[in-house]
C-alpha atoms as an extended CHARMM CRD file, in Angstrom:
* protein
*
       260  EXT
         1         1  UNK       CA             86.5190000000       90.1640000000       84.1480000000  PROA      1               0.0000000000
         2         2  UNK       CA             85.1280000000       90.9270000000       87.7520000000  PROA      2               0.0000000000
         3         3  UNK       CA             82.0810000000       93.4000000000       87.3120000000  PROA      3               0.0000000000
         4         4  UNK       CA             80.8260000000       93.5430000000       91.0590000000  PROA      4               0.0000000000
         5         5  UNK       CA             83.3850000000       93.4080000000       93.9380000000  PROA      5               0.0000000000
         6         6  UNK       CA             83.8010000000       89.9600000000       96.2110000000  PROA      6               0.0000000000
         7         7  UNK       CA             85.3610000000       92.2850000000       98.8040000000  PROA      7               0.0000000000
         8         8  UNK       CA             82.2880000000       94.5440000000       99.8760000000  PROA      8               0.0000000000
         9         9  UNK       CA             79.4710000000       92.1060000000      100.1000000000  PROA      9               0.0000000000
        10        10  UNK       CA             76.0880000000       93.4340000000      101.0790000000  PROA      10              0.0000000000
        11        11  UNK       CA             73.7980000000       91.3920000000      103.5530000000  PROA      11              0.0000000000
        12        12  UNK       CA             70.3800000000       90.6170000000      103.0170000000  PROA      12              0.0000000000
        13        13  UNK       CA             69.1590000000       93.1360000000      105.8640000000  PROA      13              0.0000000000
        14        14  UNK       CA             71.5170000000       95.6190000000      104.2880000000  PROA      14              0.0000000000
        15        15  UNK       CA             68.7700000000       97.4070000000      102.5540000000  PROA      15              0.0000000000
        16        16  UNK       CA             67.8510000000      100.8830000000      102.2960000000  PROA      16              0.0000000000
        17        17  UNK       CA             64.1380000000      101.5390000000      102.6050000000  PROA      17              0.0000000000
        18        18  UNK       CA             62.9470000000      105.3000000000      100.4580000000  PROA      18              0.0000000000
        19        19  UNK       CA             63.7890000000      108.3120000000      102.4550000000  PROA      19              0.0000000000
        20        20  UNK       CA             64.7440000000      112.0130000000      101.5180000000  PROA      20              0.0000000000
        21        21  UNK       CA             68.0280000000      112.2000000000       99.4300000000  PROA      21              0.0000000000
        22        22  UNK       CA             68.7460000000      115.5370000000      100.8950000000  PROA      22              0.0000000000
        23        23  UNK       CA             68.8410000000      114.3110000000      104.4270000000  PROA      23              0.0000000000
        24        24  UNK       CA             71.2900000000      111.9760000000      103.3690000000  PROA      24              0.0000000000
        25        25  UNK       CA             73.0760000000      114.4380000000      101.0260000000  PROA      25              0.0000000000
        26        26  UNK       CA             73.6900000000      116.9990000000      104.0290000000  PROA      26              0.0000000000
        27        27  UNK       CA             74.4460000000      114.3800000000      106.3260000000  PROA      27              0.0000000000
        28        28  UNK       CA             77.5390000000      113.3110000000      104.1670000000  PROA      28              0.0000000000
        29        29  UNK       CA             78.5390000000      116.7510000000      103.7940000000  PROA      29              0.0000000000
        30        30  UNK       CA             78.8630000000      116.9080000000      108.2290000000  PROA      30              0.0000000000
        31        31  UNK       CA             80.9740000000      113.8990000000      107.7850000000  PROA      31              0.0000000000
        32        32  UNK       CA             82.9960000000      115.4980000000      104.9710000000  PROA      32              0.0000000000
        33        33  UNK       CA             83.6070000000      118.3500000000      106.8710000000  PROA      33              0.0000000000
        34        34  UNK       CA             84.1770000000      116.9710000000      109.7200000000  PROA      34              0.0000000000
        35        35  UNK       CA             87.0880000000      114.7700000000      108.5330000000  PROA      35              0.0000000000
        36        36  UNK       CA             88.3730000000      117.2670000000      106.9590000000  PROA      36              0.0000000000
        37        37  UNK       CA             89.0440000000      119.1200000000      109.9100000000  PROA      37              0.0000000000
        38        38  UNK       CA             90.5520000000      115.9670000000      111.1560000000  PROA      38              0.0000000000
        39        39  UNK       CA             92.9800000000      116.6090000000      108.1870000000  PROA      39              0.0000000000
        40        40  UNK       CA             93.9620000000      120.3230000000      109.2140000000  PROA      40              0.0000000000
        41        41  UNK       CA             95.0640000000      119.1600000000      112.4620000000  PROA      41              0.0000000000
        42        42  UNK       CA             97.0690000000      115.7100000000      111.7200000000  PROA      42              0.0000000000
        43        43  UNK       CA             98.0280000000      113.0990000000      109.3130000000  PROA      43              0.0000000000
        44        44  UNK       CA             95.1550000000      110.9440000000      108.6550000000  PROA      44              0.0000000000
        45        45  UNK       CA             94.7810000000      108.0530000000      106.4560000000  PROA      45              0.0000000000
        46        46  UNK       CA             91.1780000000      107.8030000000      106.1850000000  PROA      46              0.0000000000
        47        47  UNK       CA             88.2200000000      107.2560000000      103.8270000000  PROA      47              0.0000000000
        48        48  UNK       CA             84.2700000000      106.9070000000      104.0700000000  PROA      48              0.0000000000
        49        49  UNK       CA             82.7110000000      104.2900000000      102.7040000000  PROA      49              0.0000000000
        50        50  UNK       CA             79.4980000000      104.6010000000      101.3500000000  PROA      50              0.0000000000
        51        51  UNK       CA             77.3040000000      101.3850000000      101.1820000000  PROA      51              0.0000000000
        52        52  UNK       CA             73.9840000000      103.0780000000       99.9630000000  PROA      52              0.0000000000
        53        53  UNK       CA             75.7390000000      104.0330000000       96.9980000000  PROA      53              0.0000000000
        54        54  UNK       CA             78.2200000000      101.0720000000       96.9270000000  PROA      54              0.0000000000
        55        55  UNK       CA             81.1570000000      103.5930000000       96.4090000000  PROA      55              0.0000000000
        56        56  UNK       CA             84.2020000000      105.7380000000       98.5080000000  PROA      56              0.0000000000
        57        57  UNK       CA             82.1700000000      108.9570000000       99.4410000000  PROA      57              0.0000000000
        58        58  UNK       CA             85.2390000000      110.3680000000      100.4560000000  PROA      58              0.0000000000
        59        59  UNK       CA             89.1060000000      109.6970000000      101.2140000000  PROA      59              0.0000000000
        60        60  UNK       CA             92.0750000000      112.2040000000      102.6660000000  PROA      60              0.0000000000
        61        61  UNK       CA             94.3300000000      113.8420000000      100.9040000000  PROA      61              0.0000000000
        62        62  UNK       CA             97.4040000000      111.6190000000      102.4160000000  PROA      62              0.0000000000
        63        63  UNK       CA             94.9450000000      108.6230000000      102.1450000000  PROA      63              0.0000000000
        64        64  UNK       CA             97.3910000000      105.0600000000      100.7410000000  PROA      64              0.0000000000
        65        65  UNK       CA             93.6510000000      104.7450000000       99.0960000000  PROA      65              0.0000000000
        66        66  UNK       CA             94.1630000000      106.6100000000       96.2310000000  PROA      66              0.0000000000
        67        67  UNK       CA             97.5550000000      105.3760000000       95.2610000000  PROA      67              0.0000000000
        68        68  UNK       CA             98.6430000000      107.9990000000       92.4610000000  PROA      68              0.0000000000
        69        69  UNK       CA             94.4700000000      108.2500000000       91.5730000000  PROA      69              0.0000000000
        70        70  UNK       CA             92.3280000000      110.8210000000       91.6240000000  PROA      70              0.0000000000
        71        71  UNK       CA             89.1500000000      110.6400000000       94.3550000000  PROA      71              0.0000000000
        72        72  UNK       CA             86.5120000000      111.0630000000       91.1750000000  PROA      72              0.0000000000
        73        73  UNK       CA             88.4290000000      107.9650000000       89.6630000000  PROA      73              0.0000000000
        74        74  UNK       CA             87.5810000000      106.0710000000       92.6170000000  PROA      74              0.0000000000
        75        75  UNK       CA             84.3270000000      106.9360000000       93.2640000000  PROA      75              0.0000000000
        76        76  UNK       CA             83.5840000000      105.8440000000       89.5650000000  PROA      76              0.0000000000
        77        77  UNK       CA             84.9230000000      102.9500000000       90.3960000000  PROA      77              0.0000000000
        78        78  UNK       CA             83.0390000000      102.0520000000       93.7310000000  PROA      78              0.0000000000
        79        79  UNK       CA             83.8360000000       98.6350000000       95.5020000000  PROA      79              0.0000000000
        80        80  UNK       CA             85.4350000000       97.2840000000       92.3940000000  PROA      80              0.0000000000
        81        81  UNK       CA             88.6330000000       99.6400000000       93.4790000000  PROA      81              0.0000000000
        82        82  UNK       CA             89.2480000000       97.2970000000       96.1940000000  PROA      82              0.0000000000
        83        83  UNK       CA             89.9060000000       94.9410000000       93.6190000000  PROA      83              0.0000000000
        84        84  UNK       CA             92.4240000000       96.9990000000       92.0210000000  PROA      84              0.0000000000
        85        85  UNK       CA             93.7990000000       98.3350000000       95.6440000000  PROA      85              0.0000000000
        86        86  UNK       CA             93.9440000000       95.0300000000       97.6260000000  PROA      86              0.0000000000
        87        87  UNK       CA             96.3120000000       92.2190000000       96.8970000000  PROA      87              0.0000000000
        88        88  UNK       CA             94.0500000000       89.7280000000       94.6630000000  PROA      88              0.0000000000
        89        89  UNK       CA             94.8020000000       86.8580000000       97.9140000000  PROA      89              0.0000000000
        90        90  UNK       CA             93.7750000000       89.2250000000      100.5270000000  PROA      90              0.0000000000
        91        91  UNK       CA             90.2460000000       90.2240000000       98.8240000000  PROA      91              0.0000000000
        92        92  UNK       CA             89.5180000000       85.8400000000       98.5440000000  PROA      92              0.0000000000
        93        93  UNK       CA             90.5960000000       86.1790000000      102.2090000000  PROA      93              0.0000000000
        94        94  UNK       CA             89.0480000000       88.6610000000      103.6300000000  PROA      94              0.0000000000
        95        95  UNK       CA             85.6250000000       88.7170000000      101.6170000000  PROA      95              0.0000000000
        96        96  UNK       CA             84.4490000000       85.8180000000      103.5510000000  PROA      96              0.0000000000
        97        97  UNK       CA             85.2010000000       87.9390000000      106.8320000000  PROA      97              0.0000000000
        98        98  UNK       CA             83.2940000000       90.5390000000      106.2420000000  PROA      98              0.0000000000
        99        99  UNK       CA             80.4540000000       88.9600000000      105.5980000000  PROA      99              0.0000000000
       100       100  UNK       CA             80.1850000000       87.0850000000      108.8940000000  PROA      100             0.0000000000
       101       101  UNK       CA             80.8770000000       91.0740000000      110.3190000000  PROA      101             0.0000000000
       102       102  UNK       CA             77.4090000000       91.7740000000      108.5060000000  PROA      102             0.0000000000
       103       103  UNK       CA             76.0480000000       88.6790000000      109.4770000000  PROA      103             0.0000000000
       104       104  UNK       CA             77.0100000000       89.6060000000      113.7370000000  PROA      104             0.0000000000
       105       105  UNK       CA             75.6820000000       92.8550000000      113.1370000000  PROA      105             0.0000000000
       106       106  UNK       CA             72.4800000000       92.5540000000      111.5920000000  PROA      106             0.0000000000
       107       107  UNK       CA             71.5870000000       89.8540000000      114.2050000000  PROA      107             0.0000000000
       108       108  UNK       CA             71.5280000000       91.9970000000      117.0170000000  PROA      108             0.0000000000
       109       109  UNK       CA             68.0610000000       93.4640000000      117.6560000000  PROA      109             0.0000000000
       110       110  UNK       CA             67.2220000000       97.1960000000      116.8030000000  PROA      110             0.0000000000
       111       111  UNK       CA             68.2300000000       99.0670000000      119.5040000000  PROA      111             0.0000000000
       112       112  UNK       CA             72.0060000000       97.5010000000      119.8290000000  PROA      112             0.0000000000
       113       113  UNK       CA             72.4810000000       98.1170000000      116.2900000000  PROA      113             0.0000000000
       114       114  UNK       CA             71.4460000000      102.0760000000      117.0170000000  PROA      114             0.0000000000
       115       115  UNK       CA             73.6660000000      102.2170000000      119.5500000000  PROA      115             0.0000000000
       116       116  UNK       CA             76.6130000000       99.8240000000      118.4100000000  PROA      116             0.0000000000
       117       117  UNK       CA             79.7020000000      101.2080000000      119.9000000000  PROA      117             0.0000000000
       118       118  UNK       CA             82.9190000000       98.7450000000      118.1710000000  PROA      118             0.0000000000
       119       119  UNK       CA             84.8840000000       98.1160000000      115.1590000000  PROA      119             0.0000000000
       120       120  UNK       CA             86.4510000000       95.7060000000      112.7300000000  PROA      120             0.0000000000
       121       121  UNK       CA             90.2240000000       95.6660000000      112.3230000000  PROA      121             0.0000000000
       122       122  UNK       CA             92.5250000000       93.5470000000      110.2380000000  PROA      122             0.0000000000
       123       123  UNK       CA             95.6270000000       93.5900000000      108.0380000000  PROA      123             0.0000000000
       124       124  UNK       CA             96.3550000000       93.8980000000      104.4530000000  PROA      124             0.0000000000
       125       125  UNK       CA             98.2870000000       94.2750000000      101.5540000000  PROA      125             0.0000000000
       126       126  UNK       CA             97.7140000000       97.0770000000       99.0020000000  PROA      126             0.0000000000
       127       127  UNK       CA             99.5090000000       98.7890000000       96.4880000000  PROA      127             0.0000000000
       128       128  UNK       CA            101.4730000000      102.0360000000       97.3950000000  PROA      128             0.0000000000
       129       129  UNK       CA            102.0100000000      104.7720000000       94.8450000000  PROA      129             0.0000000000
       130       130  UNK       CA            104.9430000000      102.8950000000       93.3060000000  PROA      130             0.0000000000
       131       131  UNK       CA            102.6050000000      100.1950000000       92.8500000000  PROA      131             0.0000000000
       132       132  UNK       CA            104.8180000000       98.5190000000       95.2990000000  PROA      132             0.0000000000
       133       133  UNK       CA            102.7000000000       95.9130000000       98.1350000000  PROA      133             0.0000000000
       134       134  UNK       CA            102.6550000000       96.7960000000      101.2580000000  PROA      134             0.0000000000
       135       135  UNK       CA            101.0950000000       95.5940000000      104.0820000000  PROA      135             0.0000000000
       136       136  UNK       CA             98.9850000000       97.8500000000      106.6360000000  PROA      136             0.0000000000
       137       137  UNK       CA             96.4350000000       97.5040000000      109.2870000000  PROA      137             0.0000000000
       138       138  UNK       CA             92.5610000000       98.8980000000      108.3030000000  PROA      138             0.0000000000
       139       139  UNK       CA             90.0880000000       99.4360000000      111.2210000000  PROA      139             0.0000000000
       140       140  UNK       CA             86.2860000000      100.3740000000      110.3390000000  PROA      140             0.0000000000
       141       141  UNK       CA             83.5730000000      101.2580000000      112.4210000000  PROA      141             0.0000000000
       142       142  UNK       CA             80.1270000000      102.4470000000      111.9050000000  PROA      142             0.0000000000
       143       143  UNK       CA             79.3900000000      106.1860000000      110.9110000000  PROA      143             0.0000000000
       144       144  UNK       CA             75.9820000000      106.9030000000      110.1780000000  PROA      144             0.0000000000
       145       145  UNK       CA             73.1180000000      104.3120000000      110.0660000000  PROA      145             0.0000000000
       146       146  UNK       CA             69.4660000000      104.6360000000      109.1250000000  PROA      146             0.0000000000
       147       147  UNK       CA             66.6620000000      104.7890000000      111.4560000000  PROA      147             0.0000000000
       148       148  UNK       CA             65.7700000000      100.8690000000      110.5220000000  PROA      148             0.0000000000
       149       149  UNK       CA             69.3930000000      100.4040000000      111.9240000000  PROA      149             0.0000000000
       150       150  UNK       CA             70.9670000000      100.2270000000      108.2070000000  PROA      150             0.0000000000
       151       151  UNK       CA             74.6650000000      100.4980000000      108.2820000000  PROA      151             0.0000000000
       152       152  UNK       CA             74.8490000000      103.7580000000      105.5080000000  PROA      152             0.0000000000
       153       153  UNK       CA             78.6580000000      104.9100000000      106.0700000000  PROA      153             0.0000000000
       154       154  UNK       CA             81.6060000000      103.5730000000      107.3520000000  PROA      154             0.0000000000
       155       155  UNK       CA             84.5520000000      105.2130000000      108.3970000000  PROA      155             0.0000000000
       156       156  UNK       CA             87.8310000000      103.4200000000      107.6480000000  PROA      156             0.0000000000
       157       157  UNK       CA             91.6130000000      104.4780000000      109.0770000000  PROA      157             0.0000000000
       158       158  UNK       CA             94.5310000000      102.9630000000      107.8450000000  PROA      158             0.0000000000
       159       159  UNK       CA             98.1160000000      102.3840000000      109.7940000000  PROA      159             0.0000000000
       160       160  UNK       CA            100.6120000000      100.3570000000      110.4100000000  PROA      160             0.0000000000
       161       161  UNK       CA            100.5160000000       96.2200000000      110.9310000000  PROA      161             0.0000000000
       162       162  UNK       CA             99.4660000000       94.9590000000      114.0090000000  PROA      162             0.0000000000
       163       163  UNK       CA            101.2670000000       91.4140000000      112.3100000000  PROA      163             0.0000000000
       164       164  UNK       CA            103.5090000000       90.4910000000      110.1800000000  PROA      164             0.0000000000
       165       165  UNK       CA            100.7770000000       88.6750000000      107.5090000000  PROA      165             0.0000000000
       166       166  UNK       CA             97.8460000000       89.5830000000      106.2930000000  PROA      166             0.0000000000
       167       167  UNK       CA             94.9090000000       88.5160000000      108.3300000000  PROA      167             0.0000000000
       168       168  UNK       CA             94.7530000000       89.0230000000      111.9990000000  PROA      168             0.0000000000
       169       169  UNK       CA             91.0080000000       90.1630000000      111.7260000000  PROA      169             0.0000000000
       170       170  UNK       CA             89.0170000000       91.0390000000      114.6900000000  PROA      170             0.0000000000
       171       171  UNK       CA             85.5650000000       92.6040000000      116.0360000000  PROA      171             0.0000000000
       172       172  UNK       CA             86.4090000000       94.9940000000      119.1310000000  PROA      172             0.0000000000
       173       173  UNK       CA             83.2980000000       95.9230000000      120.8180000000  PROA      173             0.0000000000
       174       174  UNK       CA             84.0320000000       99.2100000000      122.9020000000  PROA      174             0.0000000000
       175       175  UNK       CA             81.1400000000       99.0030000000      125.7070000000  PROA      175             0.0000000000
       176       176  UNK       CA             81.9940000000       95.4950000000      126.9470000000  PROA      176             0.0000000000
       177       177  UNK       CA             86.0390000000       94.9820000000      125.7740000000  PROA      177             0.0000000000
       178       178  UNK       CA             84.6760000000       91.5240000000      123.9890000000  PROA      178             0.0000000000
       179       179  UNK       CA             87.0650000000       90.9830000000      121.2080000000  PROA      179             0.0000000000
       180       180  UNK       CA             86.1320000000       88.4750000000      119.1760000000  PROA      180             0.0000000000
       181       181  UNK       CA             88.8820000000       87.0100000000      116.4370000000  PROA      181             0.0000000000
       182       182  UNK       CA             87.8020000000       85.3480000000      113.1930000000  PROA      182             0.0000000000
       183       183  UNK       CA             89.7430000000       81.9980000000      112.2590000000  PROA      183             0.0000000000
       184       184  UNK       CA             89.4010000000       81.2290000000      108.6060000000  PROA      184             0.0000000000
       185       185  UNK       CA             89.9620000000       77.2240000000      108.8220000000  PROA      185             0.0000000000
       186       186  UNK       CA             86.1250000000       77.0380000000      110.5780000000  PROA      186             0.0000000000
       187       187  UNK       CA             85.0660000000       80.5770000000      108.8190000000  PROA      187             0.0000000000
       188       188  UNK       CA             83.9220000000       82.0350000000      112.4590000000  PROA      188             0.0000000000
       189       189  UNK       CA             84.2340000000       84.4990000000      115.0190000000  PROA      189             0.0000000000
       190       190  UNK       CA             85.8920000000       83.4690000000      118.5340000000  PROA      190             0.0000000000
       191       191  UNK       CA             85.6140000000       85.3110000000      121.5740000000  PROA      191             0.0000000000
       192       192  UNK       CA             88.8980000000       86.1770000000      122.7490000000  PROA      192             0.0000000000
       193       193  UNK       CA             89.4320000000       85.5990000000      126.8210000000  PROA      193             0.0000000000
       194       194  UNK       CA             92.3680000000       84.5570000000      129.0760000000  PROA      194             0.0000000000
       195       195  UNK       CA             89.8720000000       82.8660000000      131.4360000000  PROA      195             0.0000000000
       196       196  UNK       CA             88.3700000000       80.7930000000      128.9310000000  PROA      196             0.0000000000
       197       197  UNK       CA             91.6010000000       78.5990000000      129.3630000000  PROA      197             0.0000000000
       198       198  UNK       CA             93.0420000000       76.9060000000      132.3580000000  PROA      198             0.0000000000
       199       199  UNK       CA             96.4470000000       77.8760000000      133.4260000000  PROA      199             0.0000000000
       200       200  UNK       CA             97.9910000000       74.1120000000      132.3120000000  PROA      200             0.0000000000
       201       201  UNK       CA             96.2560000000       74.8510000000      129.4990000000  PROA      201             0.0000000000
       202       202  UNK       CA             98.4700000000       78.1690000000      128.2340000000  PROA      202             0.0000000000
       203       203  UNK       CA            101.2150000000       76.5410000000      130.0100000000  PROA      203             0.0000000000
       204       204  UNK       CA            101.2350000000       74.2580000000      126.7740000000  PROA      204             0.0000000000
       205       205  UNK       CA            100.2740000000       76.9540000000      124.2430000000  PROA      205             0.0000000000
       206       206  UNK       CA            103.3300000000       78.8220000000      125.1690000000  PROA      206             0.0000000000
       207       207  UNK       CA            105.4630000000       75.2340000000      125.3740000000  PROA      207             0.0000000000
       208       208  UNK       CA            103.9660000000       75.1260000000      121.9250000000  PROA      208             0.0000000000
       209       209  UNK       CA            105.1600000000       78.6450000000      121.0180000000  PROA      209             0.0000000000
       210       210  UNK       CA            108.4860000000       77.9590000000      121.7420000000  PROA      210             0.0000000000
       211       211  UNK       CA            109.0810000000       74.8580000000      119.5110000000  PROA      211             0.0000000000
       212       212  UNK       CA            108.2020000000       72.1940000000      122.1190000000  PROA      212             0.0000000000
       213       213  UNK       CA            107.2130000000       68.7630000000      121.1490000000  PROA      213             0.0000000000
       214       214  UNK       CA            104.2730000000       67.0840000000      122.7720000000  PROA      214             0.0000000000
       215       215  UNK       CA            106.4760000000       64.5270000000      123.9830000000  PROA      215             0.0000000000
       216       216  UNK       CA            108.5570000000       67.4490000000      125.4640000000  PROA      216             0.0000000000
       217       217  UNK       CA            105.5170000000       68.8570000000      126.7730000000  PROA      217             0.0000000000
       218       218  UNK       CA            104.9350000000       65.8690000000      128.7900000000  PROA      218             0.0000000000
       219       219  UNK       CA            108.6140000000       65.8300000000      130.2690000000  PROA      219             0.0000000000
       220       220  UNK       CA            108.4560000000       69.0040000000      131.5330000000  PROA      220             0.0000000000
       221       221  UNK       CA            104.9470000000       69.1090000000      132.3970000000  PROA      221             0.0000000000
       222       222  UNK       CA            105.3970000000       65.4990000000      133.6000000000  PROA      222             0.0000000000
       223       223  UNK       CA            102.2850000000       64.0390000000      132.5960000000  PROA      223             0.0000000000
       224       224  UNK       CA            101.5260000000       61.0640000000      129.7190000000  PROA      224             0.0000000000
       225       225  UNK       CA            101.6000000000       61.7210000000      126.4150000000  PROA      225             0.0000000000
       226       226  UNK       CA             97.7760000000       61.0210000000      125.7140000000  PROA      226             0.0000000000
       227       227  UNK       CA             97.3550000000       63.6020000000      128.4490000000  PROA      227             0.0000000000
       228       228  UNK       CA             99.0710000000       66.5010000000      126.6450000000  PROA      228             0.0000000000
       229       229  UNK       CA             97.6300000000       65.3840000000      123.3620000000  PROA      229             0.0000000000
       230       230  UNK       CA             94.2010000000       65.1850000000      125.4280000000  PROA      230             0.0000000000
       231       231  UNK       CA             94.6480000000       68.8350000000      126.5050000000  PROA      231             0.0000000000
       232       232  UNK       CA             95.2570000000       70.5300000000      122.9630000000  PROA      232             0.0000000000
       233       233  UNK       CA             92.4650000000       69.0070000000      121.7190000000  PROA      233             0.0000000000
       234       234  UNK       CA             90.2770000000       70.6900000000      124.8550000000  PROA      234             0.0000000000
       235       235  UNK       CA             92.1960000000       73.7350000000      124.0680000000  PROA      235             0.0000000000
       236       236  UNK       CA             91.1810000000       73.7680000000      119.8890000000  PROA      236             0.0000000000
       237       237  UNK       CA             87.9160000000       72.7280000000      120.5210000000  PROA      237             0.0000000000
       238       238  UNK       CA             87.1930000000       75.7210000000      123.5990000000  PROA      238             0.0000000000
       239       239  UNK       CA             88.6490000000       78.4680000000      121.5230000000  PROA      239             0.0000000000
       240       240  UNK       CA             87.5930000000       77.3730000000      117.9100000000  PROA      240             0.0000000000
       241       241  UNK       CA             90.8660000000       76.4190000000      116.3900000000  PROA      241             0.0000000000
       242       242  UNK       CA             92.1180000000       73.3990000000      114.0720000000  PROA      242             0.0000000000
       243       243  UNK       CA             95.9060000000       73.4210000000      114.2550000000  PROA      243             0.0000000000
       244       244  UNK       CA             98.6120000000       74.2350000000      116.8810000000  PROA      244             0.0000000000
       245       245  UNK       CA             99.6750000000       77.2090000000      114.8540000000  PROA      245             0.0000000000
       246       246  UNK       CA             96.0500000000       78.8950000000      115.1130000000  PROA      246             0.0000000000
       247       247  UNK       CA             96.2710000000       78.4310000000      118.7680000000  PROA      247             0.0000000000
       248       248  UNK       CA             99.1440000000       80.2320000000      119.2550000000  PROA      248             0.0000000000
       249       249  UNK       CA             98.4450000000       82.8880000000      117.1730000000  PROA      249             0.0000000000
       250       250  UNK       CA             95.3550000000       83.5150000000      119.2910000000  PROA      250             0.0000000000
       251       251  UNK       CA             97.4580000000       83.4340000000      122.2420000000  PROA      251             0.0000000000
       252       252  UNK       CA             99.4770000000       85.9210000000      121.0860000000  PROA      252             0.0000000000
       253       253  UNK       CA             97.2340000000       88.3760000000      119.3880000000  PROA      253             0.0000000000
       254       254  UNK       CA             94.9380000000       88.0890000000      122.8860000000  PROA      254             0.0000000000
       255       255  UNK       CA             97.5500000000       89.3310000000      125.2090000000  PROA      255             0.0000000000
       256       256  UNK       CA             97.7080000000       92.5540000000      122.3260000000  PROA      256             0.0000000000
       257       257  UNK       CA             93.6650000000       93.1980000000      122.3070000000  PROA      257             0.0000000000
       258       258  UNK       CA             91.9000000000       91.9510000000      125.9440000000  PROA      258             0.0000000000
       259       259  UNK       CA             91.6510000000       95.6230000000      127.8810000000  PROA      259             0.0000000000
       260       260  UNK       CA             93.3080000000       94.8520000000      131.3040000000  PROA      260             0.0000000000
C-alpha cells in the first residue's frame, strides 16, 4: 500500500527553515483570491500546489483535478492523490522527471532562483469524472518561494496534449527561450537548439522521419553507408539520445517549442 507519493518528491534543499505561519497563511489567501478571479473571467483548469504542506492548497471549480471529489478530500489526501489521479505508468514515468526539475533548480545560485522566470510542461494521463483516462498536457511554474529561495507553491494549469503519448516533458525558461527536453533512456535534460545540428545532419533526421533506411539515406544523400551510420551516431551523442526514434521526436517537438 503506497503511504508517501513517488510522484512529488522533495529535494534535499527543499526545506523550509521557521518563519511566521501567518505570513504564509495570508500569502495563500492573495493567491486564492487571485485565481479565483482568474475563474470569474474564464475557464481555468488550475490548482496550487503546496509543497510546505505536501498537499493541493487549492484547485478550480472546473479543475479535471478533482474528478467527481470534493477539494477537502484532496487536500486530506495531499501528494498521495496523484497516485489515485495519474495513470499508475505515468507517476513511475514522470517521478524520475521531476526530480531532476528540483535537482536544475536548486543548483542555480540564490539570486536566479529569486528571480526564476520558466516552467515545466509535460503530458499525462488521468482519470476524468467517468473515471475514464484521458490524456492532457500539465504546465507548472513557480508561485511563491521563500526568502532562502525555497520553492513554497506551485501553480499548475491543465489543457490539452501537446502529443499524442504521455511524456513529452520539458523545462521552458522565459528570459532566455532555452528549452531544455528530458529523455528518459539517459534520465537527463537536453537543451533543445536547431543550431546545435548541422544541416546534413537534420537532413537525415527527417530522412529518418519519413521511414528511410540508412542504406536509403546514403542513396539519396550519396555518401557510404559507414558515413550515414557515422553521422547518427554524432547526432545521438550531440543531442543526448539513444535510438533513432528519440531523435526524431526531438526534432519534432523542437520546431513546436524554440521561440523564433
Amino acid at each position: 500500500m503506497i503511504t508517501k507519493s513517488i510522484f512529488v518528491q522533495p529535494h534535499p534543499s527543499h526545506v523550509f527553515a521557521p518563519e511566521k505561519s501567518s505570513v504564509y497563511s495570508e500569502r495563500n489567501q492573495h493567491f486564492i483570491q487571485c485565481l479565483k478571479a482568474l475563474e470569474s473571467l474564464m475557464d481555468i483548469d488550475a490548482y496550487v500546489l503546496d509543497y510546505e504542506n505536501e498537499k493541493i492548497l487549492y484547485a478550480t471549480k472546473g479543475s479535471s483535478l478533482f474528478s467527481g471529489n470534493h477539494l477537502e478530500d484532496i487536500k486530506r489526501e495531499g501528494y498521495l492523490y496523484f497516485e489515485k489521479f495519474m495513470h499508475e505508468r505515468d507517476v513511475e514515468m514522470l517521478a524520475p522527471c521531476n526530480a531532476k526539475v528540483f535537482e536544475y533548480f536548486y543548483s542555480l545560485p540564490l539570486h536566479k532562483r529569486l528571480k526564476f522566470n520558466g516552467y515545466f510542461t509535460h503530458d499525462m494521463r488521468i482519470r476524468d469524472k467517468r473515471g475514464k483516462m484521458i490524456l492532457i498536457n500539465q504546465k507548472i511554474t513557480i508561485l511563491d518561494l521563500t526568502n532562502d529561495g525555497v520553492i513554497r507553491l506551485g501553480l499548475c494549469v491543465l489543457s490539452y496534449p501537446t502529443a499524442e503519448k504521455p511524456g513529452n516533458a520539458y523545462l521552458k525558461l522565459n528570459d532566455n527561450s532555452v528549452v531544455w527536453q528530458y529523455m528518459p533512456s539517459t534520465d537527463k535534460f537536453v537543451e533543445v537548439k536547431t543550431q546545435r545540428l548541422t544541416s546534413k545532419a537534420m537532413t537525415i533526421l527527417k530522412l529518418a522521419s519519413n521511414g528511410k533506411t540508412e542504406t536509403e539515406m546514403a542513396e539519396i544523400l550519396g555518401i557510404s553507408l559507414p558515413t550515414v551510420k557515422y553521422h547518427k551516431k554524432k547526432i545521438f551523442a550531440r543531442i543526448g539520445v539513444k535510438n533513432t526514434a528519440e531523435a526524431i521526436q526531438w526534432m519534432n517537438n523542437q520546431k513546436k517549442m524554440v521561440r523564433r
